[in-house]
CSV table of C-alpha atoms (C1' of nucleotides) in Angstrom, one decimal:
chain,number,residue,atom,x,y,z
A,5,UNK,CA,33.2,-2.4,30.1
A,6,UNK,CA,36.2,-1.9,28.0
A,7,UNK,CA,38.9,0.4,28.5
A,8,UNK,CA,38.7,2.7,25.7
A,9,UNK,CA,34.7,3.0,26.9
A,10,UNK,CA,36.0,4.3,30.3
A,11,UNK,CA,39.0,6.3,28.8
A,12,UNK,CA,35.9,7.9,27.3
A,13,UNK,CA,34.0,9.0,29.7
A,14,UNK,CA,36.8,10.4,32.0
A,15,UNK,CA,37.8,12.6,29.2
A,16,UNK,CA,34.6,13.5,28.6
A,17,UNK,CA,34.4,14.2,32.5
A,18,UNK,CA,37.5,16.2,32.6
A,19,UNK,CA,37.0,18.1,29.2
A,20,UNK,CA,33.3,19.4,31.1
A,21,UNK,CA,35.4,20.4,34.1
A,22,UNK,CA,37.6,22.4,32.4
A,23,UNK,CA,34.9,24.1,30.6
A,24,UNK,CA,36.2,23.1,27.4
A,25,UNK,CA,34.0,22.2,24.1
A,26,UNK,CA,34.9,19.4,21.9
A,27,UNK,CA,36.2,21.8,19.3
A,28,UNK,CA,38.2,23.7,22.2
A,29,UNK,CA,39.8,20.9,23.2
A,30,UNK,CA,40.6,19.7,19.7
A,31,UNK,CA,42.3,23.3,19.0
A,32,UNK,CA,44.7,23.2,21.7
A,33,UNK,CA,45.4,19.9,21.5
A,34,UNK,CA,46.0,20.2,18.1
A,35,UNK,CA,43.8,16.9,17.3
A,36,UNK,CA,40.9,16.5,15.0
A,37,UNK,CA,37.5,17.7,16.4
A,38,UNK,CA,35.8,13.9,15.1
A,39,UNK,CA,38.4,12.1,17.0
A,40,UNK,CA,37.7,13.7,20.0
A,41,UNK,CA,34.4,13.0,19.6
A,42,UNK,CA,35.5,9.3,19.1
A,43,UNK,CA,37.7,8.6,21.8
A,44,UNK,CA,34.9,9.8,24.2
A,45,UNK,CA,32.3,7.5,22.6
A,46,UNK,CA,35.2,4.6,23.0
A,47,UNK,CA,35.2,4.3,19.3
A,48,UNK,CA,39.5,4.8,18.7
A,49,UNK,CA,42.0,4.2,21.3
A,50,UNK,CA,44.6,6.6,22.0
A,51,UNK,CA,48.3,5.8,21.8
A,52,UNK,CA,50.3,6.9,24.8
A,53,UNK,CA,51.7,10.3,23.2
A,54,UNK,CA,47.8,11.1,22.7
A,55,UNK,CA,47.0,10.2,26.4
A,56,UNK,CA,49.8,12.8,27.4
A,57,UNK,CA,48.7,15.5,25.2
A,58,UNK,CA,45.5,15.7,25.8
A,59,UNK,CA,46.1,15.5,29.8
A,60,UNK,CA,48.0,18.4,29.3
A,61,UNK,CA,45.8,20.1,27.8
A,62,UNK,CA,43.3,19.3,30.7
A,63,UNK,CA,45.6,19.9,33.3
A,64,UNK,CA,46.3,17.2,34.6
A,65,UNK,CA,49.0,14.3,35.2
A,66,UNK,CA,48.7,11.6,32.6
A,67,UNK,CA,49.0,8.7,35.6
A,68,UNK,CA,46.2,10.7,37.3
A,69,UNK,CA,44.1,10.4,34.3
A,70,UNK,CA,44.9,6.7,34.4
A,71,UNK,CA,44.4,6.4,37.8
A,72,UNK,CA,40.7,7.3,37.1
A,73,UNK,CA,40.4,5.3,34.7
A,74,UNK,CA,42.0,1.8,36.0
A,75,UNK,CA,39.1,2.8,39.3
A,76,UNK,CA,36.4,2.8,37.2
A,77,UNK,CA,37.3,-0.4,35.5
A,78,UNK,CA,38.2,-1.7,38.9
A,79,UNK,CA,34.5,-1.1,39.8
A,80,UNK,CA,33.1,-3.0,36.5
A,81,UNK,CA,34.7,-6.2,38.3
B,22,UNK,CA,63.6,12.6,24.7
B,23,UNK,CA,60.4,11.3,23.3
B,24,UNK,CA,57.7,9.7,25.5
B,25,UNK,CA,58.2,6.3,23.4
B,26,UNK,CA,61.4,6.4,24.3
B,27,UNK,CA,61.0,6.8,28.3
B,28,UNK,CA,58.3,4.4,28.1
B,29,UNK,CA,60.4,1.7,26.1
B,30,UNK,CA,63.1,2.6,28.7
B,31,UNK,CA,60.8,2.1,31.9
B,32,UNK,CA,59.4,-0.5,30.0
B,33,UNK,CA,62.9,-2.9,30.0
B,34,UNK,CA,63.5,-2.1,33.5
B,35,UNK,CA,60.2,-3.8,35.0
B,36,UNK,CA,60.5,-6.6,32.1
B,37,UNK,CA,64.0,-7.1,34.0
B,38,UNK,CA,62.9,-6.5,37.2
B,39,UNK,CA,60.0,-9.0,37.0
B,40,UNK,CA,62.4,-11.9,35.8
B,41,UNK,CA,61.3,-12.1,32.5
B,42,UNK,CA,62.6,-12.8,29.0
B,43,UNK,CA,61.0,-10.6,26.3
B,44,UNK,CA,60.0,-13.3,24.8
B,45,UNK,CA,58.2,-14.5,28.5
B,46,UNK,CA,56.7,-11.4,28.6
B,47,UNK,CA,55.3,-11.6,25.0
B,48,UNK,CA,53.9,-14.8,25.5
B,49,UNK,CA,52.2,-13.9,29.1
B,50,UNK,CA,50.8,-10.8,26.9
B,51,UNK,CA,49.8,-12.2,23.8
B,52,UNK,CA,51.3,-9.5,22.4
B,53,UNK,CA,54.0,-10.5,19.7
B,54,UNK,CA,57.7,-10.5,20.3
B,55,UNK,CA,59.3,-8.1,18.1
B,56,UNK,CA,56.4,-5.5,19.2
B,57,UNK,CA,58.1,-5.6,22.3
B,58,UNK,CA,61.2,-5.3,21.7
B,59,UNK,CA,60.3,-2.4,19.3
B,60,UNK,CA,58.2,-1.0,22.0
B,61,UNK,CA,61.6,-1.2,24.3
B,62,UNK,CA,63.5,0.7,21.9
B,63,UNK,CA,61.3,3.1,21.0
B,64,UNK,CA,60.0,2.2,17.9
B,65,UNK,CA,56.6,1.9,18.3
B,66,UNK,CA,53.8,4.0,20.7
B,67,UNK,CA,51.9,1.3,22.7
B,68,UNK,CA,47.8,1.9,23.0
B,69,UNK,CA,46.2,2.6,25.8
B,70,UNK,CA,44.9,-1.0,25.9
B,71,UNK,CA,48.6,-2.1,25.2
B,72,UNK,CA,49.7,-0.2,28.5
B,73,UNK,CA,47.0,-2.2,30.5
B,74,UNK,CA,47.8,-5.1,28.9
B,75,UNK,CA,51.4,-5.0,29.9
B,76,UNK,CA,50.5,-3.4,33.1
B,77,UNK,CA,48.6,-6.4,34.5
B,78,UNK,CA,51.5,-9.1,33.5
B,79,UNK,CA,54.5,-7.3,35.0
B,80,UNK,CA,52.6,-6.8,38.5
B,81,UNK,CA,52.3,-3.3,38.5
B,82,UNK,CA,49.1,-0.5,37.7
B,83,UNK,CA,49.0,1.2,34.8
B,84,UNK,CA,48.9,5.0,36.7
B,85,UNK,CA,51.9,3.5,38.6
B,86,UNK,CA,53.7,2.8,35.2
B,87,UNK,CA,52.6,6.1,33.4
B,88,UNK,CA,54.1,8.1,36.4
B,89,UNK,CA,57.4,6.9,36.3
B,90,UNK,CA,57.6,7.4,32.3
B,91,UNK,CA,56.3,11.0,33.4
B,92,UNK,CA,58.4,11.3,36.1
B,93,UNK,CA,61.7,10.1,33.9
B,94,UNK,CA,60.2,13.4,30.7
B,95,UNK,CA,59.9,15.8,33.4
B,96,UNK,CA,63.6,15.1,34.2
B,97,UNK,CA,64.5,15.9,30.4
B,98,UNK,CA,63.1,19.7,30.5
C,16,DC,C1',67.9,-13.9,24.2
C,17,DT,C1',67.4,-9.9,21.4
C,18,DG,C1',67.3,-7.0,17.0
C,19,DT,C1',65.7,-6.4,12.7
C,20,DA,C1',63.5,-6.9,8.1
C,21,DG,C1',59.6,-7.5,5.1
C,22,DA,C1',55.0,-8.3,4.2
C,23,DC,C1',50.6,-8.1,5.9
C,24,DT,C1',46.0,-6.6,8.4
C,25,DT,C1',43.8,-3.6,11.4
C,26,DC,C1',43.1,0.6,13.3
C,27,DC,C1',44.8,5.5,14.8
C,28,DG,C1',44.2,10.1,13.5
C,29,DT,C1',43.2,13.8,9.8
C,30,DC,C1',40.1,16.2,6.8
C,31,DG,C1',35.7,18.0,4.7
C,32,DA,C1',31.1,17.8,4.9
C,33,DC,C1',26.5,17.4,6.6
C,34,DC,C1',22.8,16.9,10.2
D,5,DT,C1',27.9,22.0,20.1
D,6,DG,C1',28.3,17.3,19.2
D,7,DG,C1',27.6,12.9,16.1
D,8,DT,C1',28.8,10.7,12.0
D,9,DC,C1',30.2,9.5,7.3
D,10,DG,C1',33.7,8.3,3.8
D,11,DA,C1',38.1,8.6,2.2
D,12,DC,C1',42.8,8.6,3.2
D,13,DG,C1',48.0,8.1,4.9
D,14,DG,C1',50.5,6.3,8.3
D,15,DA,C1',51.3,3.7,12.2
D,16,DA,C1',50.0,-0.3,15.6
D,17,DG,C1',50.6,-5.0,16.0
D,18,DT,C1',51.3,-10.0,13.8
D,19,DC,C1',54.2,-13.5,11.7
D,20,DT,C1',58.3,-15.8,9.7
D,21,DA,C1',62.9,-15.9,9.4
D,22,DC,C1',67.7,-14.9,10.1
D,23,DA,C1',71.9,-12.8,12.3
DNA sequence: CTGTAGACTTCCGTCGACC
DNA sequence: TGGTCGACGGAAGTCTACA
């Protein structure tokens, strides 16, 4: 597993709990529609200004966001 | 203050903290030497891959490193 | 040991369109 | 609503070299 895989699906995870579509998510974060849809298929890699706009967005802390995601790569070990 | 910033800032202060040269830490990386001394000063936004990558040599997790460079914006508002 | 400059390659991130 | 394509500008990251 890489991490921009597992970056993906926590985003993905947290975009569904917020009740958020793609496009919603894209409009408040002010990011292309098609990236989102990218980083959650692990196809781009966000830079670390993305990571903190778009856990803002999801309410959340970036490091908490991380925090998920370092687990879940923990776990592919 | 910009988030490269902080993170270039937090950045120096475990590089320093762990003993190393940037030029140690570049080579325990792989990631080239100028990068990181860009990356220290601001210059350039690391990926999120980047962030692991530099997580894992200086000892320390990735969420851990994110929340002090959120820790140090919040004090900026 | 660090900063910086230039030239280079790869990829982030935008945009419009279509399925 | 989400996946994807192609084109694009700009920025990530490498490398050599010099102060």
């Amino acid at each position: 597993m890489t991490i921009e895989k597992v970056f993906g699906e926590v985003l993905k995870k947290k975009r569904i709990e917020s009740e958020l579509s793609q496009e919603g998510l894209a409009y408040i974060s002010d990011l292309d529609r098609s990236f989102i849809s990218m980083l959650e298929r692990g196809k781009r890699k966000p830079t670390i200004t993305t990571i903190f706009r778009l856990s803002s967005c999801l309410n959340i802390k970036p490091s908490e966001l991380i925090k998920e995601v370092e687990a879940k790569v923990d776990s592919y070990k």
